[in-house]
Short mmCIF file of C-alpha atoms in Angstrom, two decimals:
data_model
loop_
_atom_site.label_atom_id
_atom_site.label_comp_id
_atom_site.label_asym_id
_atom_site.label_seq_id
_atom_site.Cartn_x
_atom_site.Cartn_y
_atom_site.Cartn_z
CA PRO A 1 63.78 273.54 -87.29
CA MET A 2 62.69 270.50 -89.17
CA ASP A 3 65.29 268.02 -90.68
CA ASP A 4 65.70 264.71 -91.70
CA GLY A 5 66.63 263.28 -88.45
CA LYS A 6 63.24 263.85 -87.00
CA VAL A 7 61.43 261.93 -89.69
CA ASP A 8 60.14 258.88 -88.06
CA ASN A 9 57.47 258.22 -90.95
CA ILE A 10 54.75 257.92 -88.02
CA VAL A 11 54.31 261.28 -86.88
CA PHE A 12 56.85 263.13 -89.29
CA LYS A 13 57.06 262.42 -93.10
CA LYS A 14 59.08 263.64 -95.90
CA ILE A 15 57.25 263.79 -99.15
CA ASN A 16 58.62 265.34 -102.30
CA ASN A 17 61.33 267.23 -100.21
CA LYS A 18 58.47 268.44 -98.09
CA TYR A 19 57.89 267.76 -94.36
CA TYR A 20 54.63 266.83 -92.92
CA ARG A 21 53.45 266.26 -89.27
CA ARG A 22 50.54 263.99 -88.62
CA THR A 23 47.63 265.67 -86.54
CA ASP A 24 44.21 264.77 -85.31
CA SER A 25 41.95 267.10 -83.61
CA TYR A 26 39.85 264.21 -81.86
CA SER A 27 43.07 262.37 -80.35
CA TYR A 28 42.56 259.46 -82.51
CA LEU A 29 45.73 257.27 -82.76
CA ASP A 30 46.12 254.40 -85.00
CA ALA A 31 48.30 251.81 -83.61
CA ARG A 32 49.76 251.00 -87.18
CA TRP A 33 51.29 254.49 -87.29
CA PHE A 34 53.52 253.25 -84.30
CA GLY A 35 54.31 250.13 -85.95
CA TRP A 36 51.73 247.37 -85.18
CA LYS A 37 51.61 244.70 -87.66
CA SER A 38 48.89 242.23 -88.66
CA ASP A 39 51.50 239.63 -89.96
CA GLY A 40 51.80 237.49 -86.57
CA THR A 41 54.32 239.77 -85.02
CA ASP A 42 53.92 240.11 -81.43
CA ASN A 43 52.76 243.87 -80.82
CA SER A 44 53.31 244.13 -77.09
CA SER A 45 56.27 246.60 -77.03
CA ILE A 46 54.49 248.62 -79.51
CA LEU A 47 51.46 249.08 -77.90
CA GLN A 48 53.26 249.34 -74.26
CA ASN A 49 55.52 252.05 -75.46
CA LEU A 50 52.56 254.04 -76.84
CA VAL A 51 50.43 253.46 -73.60
CA ASP A 52 53.51 254.53 -71.48
CA ILE A 53 53.67 257.81 -73.10
CA LEU A 54 49.80 258.64 -73.06
CA LYS A 55 49.17 257.84 -69.51
CA ASP A 56 51.15 260.72 -68.25
CA ILE A 57 49.22 263.14 -70.47
CA ASP A 58 46.15 265.27 -69.12
CA SER A 59 43.85 264.28 -71.96
CA LYS A 60 41.78 261.62 -73.38
CA PHE A 61 42.95 259.45 -76.24
CA THR A 62 41.35 256.44 -78.43
CA ILE A 63 43.86 254.08 -79.87
CA LEU A 64 42.49 252.31 -82.95
CA ILE A 65 43.64 248.42 -82.62
CA PRO A 66 43.58 246.54 -85.95
CA ASN A 67 43.79 242.59 -86.11
CA GLY A 68 47.11 241.23 -84.68
CA VAL A 69 49.09 239.55 -81.67
CA LEU A 70 49.21 240.97 -78.52
CA ASN A 71 50.52 238.84 -75.64
CA THR A 72 51.19 241.36 -72.82
CA LEU A 73 49.91 244.72 -71.82
CA GLU A 74 50.63 246.35 -68.46
CA LEU A 75 48.58 249.42 -67.49
CA TYR A 76 50.02 250.94 -64.54
CA GLY A 77 51.17 254.09 -62.68
CA SER A 78 50.64 257.77 -63.88
CA ASN A 79 52.61 260.77 -63.13
CA SER A 80 49.72 263.06 -63.95
CA SER A 81 48.15 264.74 -60.89
CA SER A 82 44.87 265.62 -62.21
CA SER A 83 41.53 263.36 -61.86
CA TRP A 84 41.24 260.13 -63.61
CA THR A 85 38.05 261.46 -65.12
CA ASN A 86 40.18 264.01 -67.16
CA ARG A 87 42.48 261.43 -68.79
CA GLY A 88 42.26 258.07 -70.11
CA ILE A 89 42.70 255.59 -73.13
CA ILE A 90 40.12 253.97 -75.28
CA PHE A 91 41.10 250.81 -76.97
CA GLN A 92 39.06 250.71 -80.02
CA GLY A 93 38.99 247.69 -82.46
CA VAL A 94 39.08 248.51 -85.98
CA ASN A 95 36.00 246.71 -87.61
CA GLY A 96 35.71 244.55 -84.66
CA ALA A 97 39.27 243.54 -84.84
CA THR A 98 40.88 240.30 -83.37
CA ILE A 99 43.60 240.35 -80.81
CA ASN A 100 45.50 236.81 -80.80
CA VAL A 101 47.32 235.53 -77.85
CA THR A 102 50.18 233.17 -78.39
CA LYS A 103 51.94 232.92 -75.38
CA ASP A 104 51.19 229.82 -73.04
CA SER A 105 50.44 231.41 -69.63
CA GLY A 106 50.16 234.47 -67.51
CA ASN A 107 48.03 237.62 -67.74
CA VAL A 108 47.47 239.36 -71.23
CA ILE A 109 46.01 242.86 -70.12
CA SER A 110 47.27 243.69 -66.56
CA PHE A 111 45.88 246.75 -64.55
CA GLY A 112 48.90 246.91 -62.45
CA LYS A 113 52.69 246.00 -61.97
CA GLU A 114 54.79 245.13 -59.02
CA ILE A 115 58.35 246.63 -59.27
CA ASN A 116 60.82 245.96 -56.41
CA GLY A 117 57.94 244.71 -54.28
CA GLU A 118 55.87 247.81 -54.77
CA LEU A 119 52.61 247.34 -56.32
CA LEU A 120 51.70 249.97 -58.95
CA LEU A 121 48.12 250.16 -59.80
CA CYS A 122 46.46 251.52 -62.99
CA LYS A 123 45.89 255.31 -62.28
CA PHE A 124 44.00 256.40 -65.54
CA ARG A 125 40.79 255.00 -66.92
CA THR A 126 40.60 252.52 -69.78
CA ASP A 127 37.83 251.74 -71.98
CA TRP A 128 37.76 248.64 -74.21
CA LYS A 129 35.44 248.46 -77.35
CA ASP A 130 34.55 246.36 -80.33
CA LEU A 131 37.18 243.80 -79.93
CA ILE A 132 37.75 239.96 -80.08
CA ILE A 133 40.21 238.55 -77.80
CA ASP A 134 41.08 235.02 -78.93
CA CYS A 135 43.20 233.37 -76.06
CA GLY A 136 44.03 230.40 -78.25
CA ASN A 137 43.31 227.82 -75.73
CA LYS A 138 46.18 229.13 -73.60
CA ASN A 139 46.20 228.95 -70.00
CA VAL A 140 45.96 232.92 -69.66
CA THR A 141 43.93 235.34 -68.11
CA ALA A 142 42.46 238.07 -70.38
CA PHE A 143 42.07 240.91 -68.20
CA GLN A 144 43.62 240.76 -64.81
CA GLY A 145 42.70 243.53 -62.29
CA PHE A 146 45.43 242.40 -59.87
CA ASP A 147 44.91 240.34 -56.97
CA ILE A 148 44.11 242.24 -53.90
CA LYS A 149 46.75 242.08 -51.13
CA PRO A 150 45.74 242.63 -47.37
CA GLU A 151 48.82 244.80 -46.81
CA ILE A 152 48.01 247.31 -49.66
CA LYS A 153 45.65 250.03 -49.14
CA ALA A 154 42.52 249.64 -51.10
CA GLU A 155 42.51 251.81 -54.32
CA ASN A 156 40.37 251.61 -57.31
CA ILE A 157 40.85 250.95 -61.17
CA TYR A 158 38.20 252.21 -63.31
CA VAL A 159 37.33 250.01 -66.49
CA SER A 160 34.56 249.86 -69.00
CA ILE A 161 34.54 246.90 -71.31
CA SER A 162 31.63 246.86 -74.12
CA ASN A 163 30.98 244.94 -77.26
CA VAL A 164 33.94 242.65 -76.50
CA ILE A 165 34.23 238.91 -77.09
CA ILE A 166 36.78 236.94 -74.90
CA LYS A 167 37.37 233.43 -75.94
CA ARG A 168 39.36 230.12 -75.60
CA PHE A 169 41.15 230.97 -72.30
CA LYS A 170 41.80 228.26 -69.95
CA LYS A 171 42.13 230.31 -66.67
CA ASP A 172 39.99 233.39 -66.32
CA GLY A 173 38.21 235.63 -68.53
CA ILE A 174 38.17 238.80 -66.16
CA ASN A 175 39.59 238.71 -62.93
CA CYS A 176 38.46 242.09 -61.45
CA GLY A 177 41.19 242.46 -58.55
CA TYR A 178 41.08 246.19 -57.70
CA MET A 179 38.41 247.16 -60.38
CA THR A 180 35.57 249.15 -58.83
CA ASP A 181 32.59 250.96 -60.12
CA CYS A 182 33.02 249.42 -63.50
CA LEU A 183 30.64 248.55 -66.40
CA PHE A 184 30.87 245.61 -68.58
CA ASN A 185 28.56 245.70 -71.25
CA ASN A 186 27.27 243.32 -74.09
CA LEU A 187 30.23 240.80 -73.37
CA THR A 188 30.74 237.43 -74.58
CA ILE A 189 33.09 235.25 -72.37
CA GLU A 190 33.74 231.73 -73.58
CA GLY A 191 36.36 229.89 -71.74
CA GLU A 192 37.57 226.27 -71.83
CA GLU A 193 37.04 223.50 -69.51
CA GLY A 194 38.31 224.39 -66.04
CA ALA A 195 38.08 228.07 -66.65
CA ARG A 196 36.38 230.86 -64.56
CA GLY A 197 34.63 233.45 -66.65
CA PHE A 198 34.16 236.54 -64.53
CA ILE A 199 35.47 237.20 -60.93
CA PRO A 200 34.44 240.11 -59.05
CA TRP A 201 36.47 241.23 -56.00
CA ARG A 202 35.34 244.80 -55.34
CA GLU A 203 32.32 247.02 -55.30
CA ASN A 204 29.71 248.18 -57.72
CA CYS A 205 30.57 246.18 -60.91
CA GLN A 206 27.99 245.92 -63.32
CA LEU A 207 27.59 243.05 -65.79
CA VAL A 208 25.08 244.12 -68.22
CA ASN A 209 23.19 242.10 -71.18
CA SER A 210 26.27 239.75 -71.28
CA THR A 211 26.61 236.04 -72.02
CA ILE A 212 29.12 233.71 -70.00
CA ARG A 213 29.51 230.10 -71.42
CA TYR A 214 31.56 227.02 -71.75
CA CYS A 215 33.46 227.66 -68.58
CA ASP A 216 33.43 225.63 -65.48
CA HIS A 217 32.43 228.73 -63.51
CA GLY A 218 30.59 231.49 -64.86
CA VAL A 219 30.75 234.17 -62.07
CA PHE A 220 33.34 232.99 -59.19
CA VAL A 221 32.84 234.99 -56.23
CA PRO A 222 35.95 234.89 -53.83
CA ASN A 223 35.60 235.08 -50.11
CA PHE A 224 38.25 237.85 -49.80
CA GLY A 225 37.51 241.38 -50.45
CA GLU A 226 33.97 243.41 -50.47
CA ALA A 227 32.61 241.96 -53.71
CA ASN A 228 29.24 242.95 -55.04
CA ILE A 229 28.03 242.62 -58.47
CA LYS A 230 24.73 243.81 -60.22
CA MET A 231 23.89 241.50 -63.36
CA ILE A 232 21.28 242.89 -65.88
CA GLY A 233 20.24 240.79 -68.49
CA GLY A 234 22.20 238.21 -70.37
CA ASN A 235 22.95 234.40 -69.93
CA LEU A 236 24.80 232.10 -67.97
CA MET A 237 25.47 228.78 -69.66
CA VAL A 238 28.69 227.12 -68.15
CA ASN A 239 29.45 223.56 -67.56
CA LYS A 240 29.29 223.06 -63.66
CA SER A 241 28.04 226.20 -61.92
CA ASN A 242 26.88 229.38 -62.95
CA ILE A 243 27.69 231.35 -59.80
CA THR A 244 30.39 230.02 -57.25
CA PHE A 245 30.98 231.32 -53.86
CA ALA A 246 34.42 230.03 -53.07
CA GLY A 247 35.29 228.92 -49.49
CA CYS A 248 38.12 229.97 -47.32
CA GLY A 249 40.79 227.95 -48.90
CA TYR A 250 40.72 230.17 -51.89
#
């Protein structure tokens, strides 16, 4: 039976001595229901807790993201045994919301996590839509697909990013790592001096109708791994090199 102890003012509410449960037949979840704030508070733990619950559910969800600060989100693992095509999370900006990064260095959104020496990669599909990620002139990587390690068996991370602006980063815009068969559509990647815009590592990444500018290196292709990329439309307008092929020293 329902009681006051179960009222969290997110899913369960009590109004005029009656209990109500929030439902949504289309699996849309507003991050504000779970405590997301747009007042300068770091929302990292709010979004992390929500993702950690949803990633084990055999379904697809859309999380609506409003304006706010997000410094760290680690997407890794899943206890679900179903195919990645049957589950996943869409991160959808509300009216082209801006995510602000305030930390000085590191990765903002990581598609893996190393725990006690074991690398746990993201085991569910993620889509990112209609967002601005403002890295605040910090030495950060906006999207990190985790660096490939020779001792790790090759696995895939499936990601789609569309209608997203990534700007004011000093390290990397998108470092693909284990990402493969991914679609990046209608992106604007604007880095600072010394930054690298897009780094493909694995196979079959498509960069479509996208613009990379202001970085030192637009597309930075490392010599390690099986990188190939298809670029369709768009522009490369960077400071030093539109496409850089790294030497053995990388």
